[in-house]
PDB file of C-alpha atoms in Angstrom:
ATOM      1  CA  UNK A  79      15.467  -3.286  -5.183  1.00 65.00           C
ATOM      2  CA  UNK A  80      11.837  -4.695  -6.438  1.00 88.00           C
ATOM      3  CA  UNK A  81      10.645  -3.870  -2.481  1.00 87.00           C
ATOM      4  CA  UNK A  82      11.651  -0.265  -3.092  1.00 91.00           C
ATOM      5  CA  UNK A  83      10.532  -0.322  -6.654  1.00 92.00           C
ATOM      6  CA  UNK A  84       7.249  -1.012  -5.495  1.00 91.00           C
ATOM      7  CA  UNK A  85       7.281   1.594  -2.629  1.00 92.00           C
ATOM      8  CA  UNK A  86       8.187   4.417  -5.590  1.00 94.00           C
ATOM      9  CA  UNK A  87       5.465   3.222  -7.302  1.00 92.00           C
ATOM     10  CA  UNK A  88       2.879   3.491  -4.119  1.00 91.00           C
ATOM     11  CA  UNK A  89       3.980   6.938  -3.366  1.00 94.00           C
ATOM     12  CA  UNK A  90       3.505   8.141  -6.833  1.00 95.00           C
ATOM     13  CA  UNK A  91      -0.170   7.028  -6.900  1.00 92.00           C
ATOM     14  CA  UNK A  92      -0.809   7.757  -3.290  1.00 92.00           C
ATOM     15  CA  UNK A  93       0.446  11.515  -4.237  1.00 96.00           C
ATOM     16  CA  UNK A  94      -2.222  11.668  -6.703  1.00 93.00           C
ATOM     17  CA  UNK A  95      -4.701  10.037  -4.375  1.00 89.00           C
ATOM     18  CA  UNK A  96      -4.532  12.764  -1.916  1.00 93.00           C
ATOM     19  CA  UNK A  97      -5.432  15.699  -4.932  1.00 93.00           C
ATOM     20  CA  UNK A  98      -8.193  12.875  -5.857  1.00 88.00           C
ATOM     21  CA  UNK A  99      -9.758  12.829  -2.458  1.00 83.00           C
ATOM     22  CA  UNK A 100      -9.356  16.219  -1.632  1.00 90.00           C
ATOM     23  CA  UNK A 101     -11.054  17.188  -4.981  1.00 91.00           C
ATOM     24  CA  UNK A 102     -13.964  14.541  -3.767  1.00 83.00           C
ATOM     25  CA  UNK A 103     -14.627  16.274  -0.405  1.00 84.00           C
ATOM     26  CA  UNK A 104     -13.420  12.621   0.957  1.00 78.00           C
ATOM     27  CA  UNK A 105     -11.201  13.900   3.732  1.00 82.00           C
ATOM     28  CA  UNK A 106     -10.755  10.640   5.390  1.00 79.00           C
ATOM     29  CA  UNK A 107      -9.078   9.026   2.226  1.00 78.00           C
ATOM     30  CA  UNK A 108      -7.011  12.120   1.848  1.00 88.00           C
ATOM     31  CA  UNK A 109      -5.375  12.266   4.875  1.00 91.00           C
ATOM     32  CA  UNK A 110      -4.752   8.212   4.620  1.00 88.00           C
ATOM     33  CA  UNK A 111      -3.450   9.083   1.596  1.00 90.00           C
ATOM     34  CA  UNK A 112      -0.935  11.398   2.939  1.00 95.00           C
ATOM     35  CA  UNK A 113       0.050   9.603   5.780  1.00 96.00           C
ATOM     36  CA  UNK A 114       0.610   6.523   3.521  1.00 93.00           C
ATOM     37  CA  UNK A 115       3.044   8.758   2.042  1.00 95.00           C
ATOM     38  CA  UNK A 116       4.804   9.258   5.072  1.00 95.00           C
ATOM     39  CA  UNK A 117       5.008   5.538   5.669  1.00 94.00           C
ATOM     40  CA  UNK A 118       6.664   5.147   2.582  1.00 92.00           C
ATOM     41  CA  UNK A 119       9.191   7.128   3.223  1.00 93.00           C
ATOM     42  CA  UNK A 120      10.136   6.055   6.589  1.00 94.00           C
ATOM     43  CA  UNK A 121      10.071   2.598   4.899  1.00 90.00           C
ATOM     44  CA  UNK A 122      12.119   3.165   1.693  1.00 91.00           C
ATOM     45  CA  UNK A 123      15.387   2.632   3.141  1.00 90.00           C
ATOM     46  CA  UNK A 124      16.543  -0.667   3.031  1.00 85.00           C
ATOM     47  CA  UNK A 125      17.979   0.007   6.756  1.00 88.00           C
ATOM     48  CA  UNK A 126      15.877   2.106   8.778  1.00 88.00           C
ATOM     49  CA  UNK A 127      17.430   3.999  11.815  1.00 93.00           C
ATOM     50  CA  UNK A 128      15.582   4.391  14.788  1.00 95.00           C
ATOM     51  CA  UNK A 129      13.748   7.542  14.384  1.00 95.00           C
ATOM     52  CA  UNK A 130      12.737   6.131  11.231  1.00 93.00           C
ATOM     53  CA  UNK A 131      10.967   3.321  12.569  1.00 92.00           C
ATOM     54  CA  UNK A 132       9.707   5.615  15.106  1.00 95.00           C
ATOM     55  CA  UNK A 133       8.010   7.971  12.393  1.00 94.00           C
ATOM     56  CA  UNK A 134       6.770   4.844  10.329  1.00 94.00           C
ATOM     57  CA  UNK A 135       5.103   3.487  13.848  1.00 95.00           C
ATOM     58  CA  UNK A 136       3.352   7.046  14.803  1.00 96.00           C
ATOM     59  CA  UNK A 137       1.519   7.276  11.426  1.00 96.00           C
ATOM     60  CA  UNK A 138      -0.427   3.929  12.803  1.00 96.00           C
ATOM     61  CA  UNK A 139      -2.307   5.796  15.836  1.00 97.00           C
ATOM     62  CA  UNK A 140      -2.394   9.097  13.516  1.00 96.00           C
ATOM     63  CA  UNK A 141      -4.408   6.956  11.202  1.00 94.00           C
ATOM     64  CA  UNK A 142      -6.871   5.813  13.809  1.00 95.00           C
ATOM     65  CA  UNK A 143      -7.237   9.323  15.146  1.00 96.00           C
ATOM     66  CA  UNK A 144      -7.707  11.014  11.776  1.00 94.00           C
ATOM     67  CA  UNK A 145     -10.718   8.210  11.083  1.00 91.00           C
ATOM     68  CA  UNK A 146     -12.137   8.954  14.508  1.00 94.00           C
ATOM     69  CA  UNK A 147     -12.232  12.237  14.054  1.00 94.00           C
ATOM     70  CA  UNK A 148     -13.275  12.739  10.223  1.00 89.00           C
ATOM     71  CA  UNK A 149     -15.902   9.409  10.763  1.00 90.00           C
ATOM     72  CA  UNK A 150     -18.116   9.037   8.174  1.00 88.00           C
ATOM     73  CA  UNK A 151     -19.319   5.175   9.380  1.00 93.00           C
ATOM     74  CA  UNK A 152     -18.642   2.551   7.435  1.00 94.00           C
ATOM     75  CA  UNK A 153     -16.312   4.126   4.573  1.00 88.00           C
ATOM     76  CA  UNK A 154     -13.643   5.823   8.018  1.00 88.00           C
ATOM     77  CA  UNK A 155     -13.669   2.114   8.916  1.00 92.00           C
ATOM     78  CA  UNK A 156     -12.487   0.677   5.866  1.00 93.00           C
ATOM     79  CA  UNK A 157     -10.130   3.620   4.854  1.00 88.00           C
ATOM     80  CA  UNK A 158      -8.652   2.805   8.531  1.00 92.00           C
ATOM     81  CA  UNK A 159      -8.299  -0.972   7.428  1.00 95.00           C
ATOM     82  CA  UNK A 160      -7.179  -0.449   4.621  1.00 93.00           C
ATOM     83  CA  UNK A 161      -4.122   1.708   6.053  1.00 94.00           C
ATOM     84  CA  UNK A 162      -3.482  -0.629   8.793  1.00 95.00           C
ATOM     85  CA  UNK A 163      -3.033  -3.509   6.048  1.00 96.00           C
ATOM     86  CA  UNK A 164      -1.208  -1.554   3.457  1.00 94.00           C
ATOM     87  CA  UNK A 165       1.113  -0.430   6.888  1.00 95.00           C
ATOM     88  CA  UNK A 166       1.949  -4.109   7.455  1.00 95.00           C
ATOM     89  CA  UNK A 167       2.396  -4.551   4.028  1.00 93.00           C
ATOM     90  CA  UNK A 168       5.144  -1.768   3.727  1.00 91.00           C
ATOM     91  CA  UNK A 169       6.812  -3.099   6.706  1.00 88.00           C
ATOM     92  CA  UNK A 170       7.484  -6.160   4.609  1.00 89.00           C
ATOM     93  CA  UNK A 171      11.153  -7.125   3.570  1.00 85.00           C
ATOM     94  CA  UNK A 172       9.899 -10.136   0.974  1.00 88.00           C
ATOM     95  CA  UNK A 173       8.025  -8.686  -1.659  1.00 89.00           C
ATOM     96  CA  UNK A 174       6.069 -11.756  -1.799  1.00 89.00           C
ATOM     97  CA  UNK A 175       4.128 -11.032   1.431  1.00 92.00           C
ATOM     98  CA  UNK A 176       4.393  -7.249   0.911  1.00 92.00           C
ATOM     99  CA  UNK A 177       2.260  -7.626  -2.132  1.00 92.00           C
ATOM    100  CA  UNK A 178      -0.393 -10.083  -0.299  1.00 94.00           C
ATOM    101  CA  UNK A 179      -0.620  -7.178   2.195  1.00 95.00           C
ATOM    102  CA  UNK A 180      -1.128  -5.038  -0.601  1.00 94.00           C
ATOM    103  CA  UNK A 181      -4.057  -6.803  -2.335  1.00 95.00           C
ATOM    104  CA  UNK A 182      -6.053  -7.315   0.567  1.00 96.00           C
ATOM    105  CA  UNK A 183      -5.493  -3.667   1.425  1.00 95.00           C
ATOM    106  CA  UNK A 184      -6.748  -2.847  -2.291  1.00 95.00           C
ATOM    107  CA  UNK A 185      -9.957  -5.240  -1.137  1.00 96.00           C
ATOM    108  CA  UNK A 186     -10.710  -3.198   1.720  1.00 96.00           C
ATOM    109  CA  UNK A 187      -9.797   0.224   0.263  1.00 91.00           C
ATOM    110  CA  UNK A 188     -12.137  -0.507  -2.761  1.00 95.00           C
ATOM    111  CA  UNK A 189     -15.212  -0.973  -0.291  1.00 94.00           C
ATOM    112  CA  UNK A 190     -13.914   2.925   0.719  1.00 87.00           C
ATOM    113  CA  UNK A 191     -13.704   3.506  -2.725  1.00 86.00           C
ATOM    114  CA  UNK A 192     -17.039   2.502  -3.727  1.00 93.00           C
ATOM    115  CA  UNK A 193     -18.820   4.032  -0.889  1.00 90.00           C
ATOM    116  CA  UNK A 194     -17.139   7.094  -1.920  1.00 83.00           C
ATOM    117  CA  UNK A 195     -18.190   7.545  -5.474  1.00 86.00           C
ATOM    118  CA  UNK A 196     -14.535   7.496  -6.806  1.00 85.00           C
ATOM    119  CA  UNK A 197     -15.254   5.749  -9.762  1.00 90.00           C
ATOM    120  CA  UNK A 198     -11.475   6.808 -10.453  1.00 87.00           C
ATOM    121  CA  UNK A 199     -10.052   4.906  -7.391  1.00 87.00           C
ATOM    122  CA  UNK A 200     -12.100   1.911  -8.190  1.00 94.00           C
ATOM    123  CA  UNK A 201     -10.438   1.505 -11.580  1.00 95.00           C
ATOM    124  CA  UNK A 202      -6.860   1.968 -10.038  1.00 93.00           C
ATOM    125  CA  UNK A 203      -8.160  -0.712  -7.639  1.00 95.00           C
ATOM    126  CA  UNK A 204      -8.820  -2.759 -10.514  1.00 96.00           C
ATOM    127  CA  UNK A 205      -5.682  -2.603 -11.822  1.00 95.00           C
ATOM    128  CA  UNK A 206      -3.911  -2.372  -8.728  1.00 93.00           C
ATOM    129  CA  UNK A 207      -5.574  -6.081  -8.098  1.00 95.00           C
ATOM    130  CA  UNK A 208      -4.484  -6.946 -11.344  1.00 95.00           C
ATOM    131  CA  UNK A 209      -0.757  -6.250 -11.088  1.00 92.00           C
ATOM    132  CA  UNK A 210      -0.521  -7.803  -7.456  1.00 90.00           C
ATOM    133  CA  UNK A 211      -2.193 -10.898  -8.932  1.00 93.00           C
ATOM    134  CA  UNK A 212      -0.010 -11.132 -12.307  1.00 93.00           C
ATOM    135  CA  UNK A 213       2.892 -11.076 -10.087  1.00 89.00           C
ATOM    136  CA  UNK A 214       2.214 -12.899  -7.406  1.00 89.00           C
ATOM    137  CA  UNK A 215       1.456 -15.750 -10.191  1.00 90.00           C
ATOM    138  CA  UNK A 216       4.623 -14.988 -11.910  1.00 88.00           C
ATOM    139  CA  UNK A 217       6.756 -15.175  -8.674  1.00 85.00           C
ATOM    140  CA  UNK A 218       5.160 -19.011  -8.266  1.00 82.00           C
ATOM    141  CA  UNK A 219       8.522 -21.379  -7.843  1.00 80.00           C
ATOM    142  CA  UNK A 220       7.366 -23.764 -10.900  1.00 65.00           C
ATOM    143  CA  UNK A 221       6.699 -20.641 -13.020  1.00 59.00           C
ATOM    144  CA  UNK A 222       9.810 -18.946 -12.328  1.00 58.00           C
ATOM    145  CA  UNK A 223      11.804 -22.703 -12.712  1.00 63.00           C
ATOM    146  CA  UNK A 224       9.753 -22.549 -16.102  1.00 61.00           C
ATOM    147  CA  UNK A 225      11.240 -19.571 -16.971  1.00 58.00           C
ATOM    148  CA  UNK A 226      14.668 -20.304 -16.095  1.00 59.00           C
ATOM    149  CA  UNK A 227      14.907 -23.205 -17.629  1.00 60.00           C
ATOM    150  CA  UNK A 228      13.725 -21.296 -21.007  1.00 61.00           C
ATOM    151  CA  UNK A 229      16.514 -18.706 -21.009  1.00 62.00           C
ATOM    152  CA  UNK A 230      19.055 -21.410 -21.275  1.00 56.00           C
TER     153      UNK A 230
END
């Protein structure tokens, strides 16, 4: 449930990513954007059929193509890295390693972010880091023993 909590979430924000880029000019962040979107669906489900997994897997090489072919140097490169990490990230079942997947993708896509001007996106990258950090802490064993021991 917290794995597709999370994926609601993504989609929600990526939605309003791809008005955000598209009102910057940045097209390469856009159509990330959008085909992040895609990925999420294809990976909502907690049991993917076939074709789903085949939709999640073509938005990988669609990714590289759209960089290649919008590439504005260094900032199609880290939009591109950023996808590929937030792609392994959504593949995740554990939300533990889908959020470390997560926060170095927000790394990376903040260099993208910078070198586009989105002073926007770098805020949501701040808090982004933030809430991947809070809850990766949170989700340490002796912290969540803590816890449990304090509600009885």
């Amino acid at each position: 449930q917290a794995r597709r909590t999370i994926l609601t979430a993504q989609a929600g924000a990526g939605a309003l990513f791809v008005l955000h880029f598209f009102a910057l000019g940045a097209h390469t962040g856009m159509l990330m954007c959008a085909l992040g979107l895609a990925q999420m669906a294809a990976a909502y489900p907690e049991r993917r059929p076939r074709w789903l997994r085949v939709l999640f897997a073509l938005t990988v090489p669609a990714a590289l193509a759209v960089a290649a072919a919008t590439w504005q140097g260094p900032m199609s490169a880290l939009s591109a890295a950023g996808f590929i990490l937030g792609t392994i990230g959504r593949w995740q079942s554990a939300v533990g390693r889908m959020r470390l997947f997560f926060l170095s993708s927000t790394v990376v896509g903040a260099g993208h972010n910078a070198l586009a001007g989105s002073a926007f996106g770098l805020a949501s990258d701040a808090m982004t880091l933030s809430g991947h950090l809070l809850s990766l802490w949170r989700a340490r064993p002796a912290v969540r023993q803590r816890s449990a021991l304090a509600l009885h």
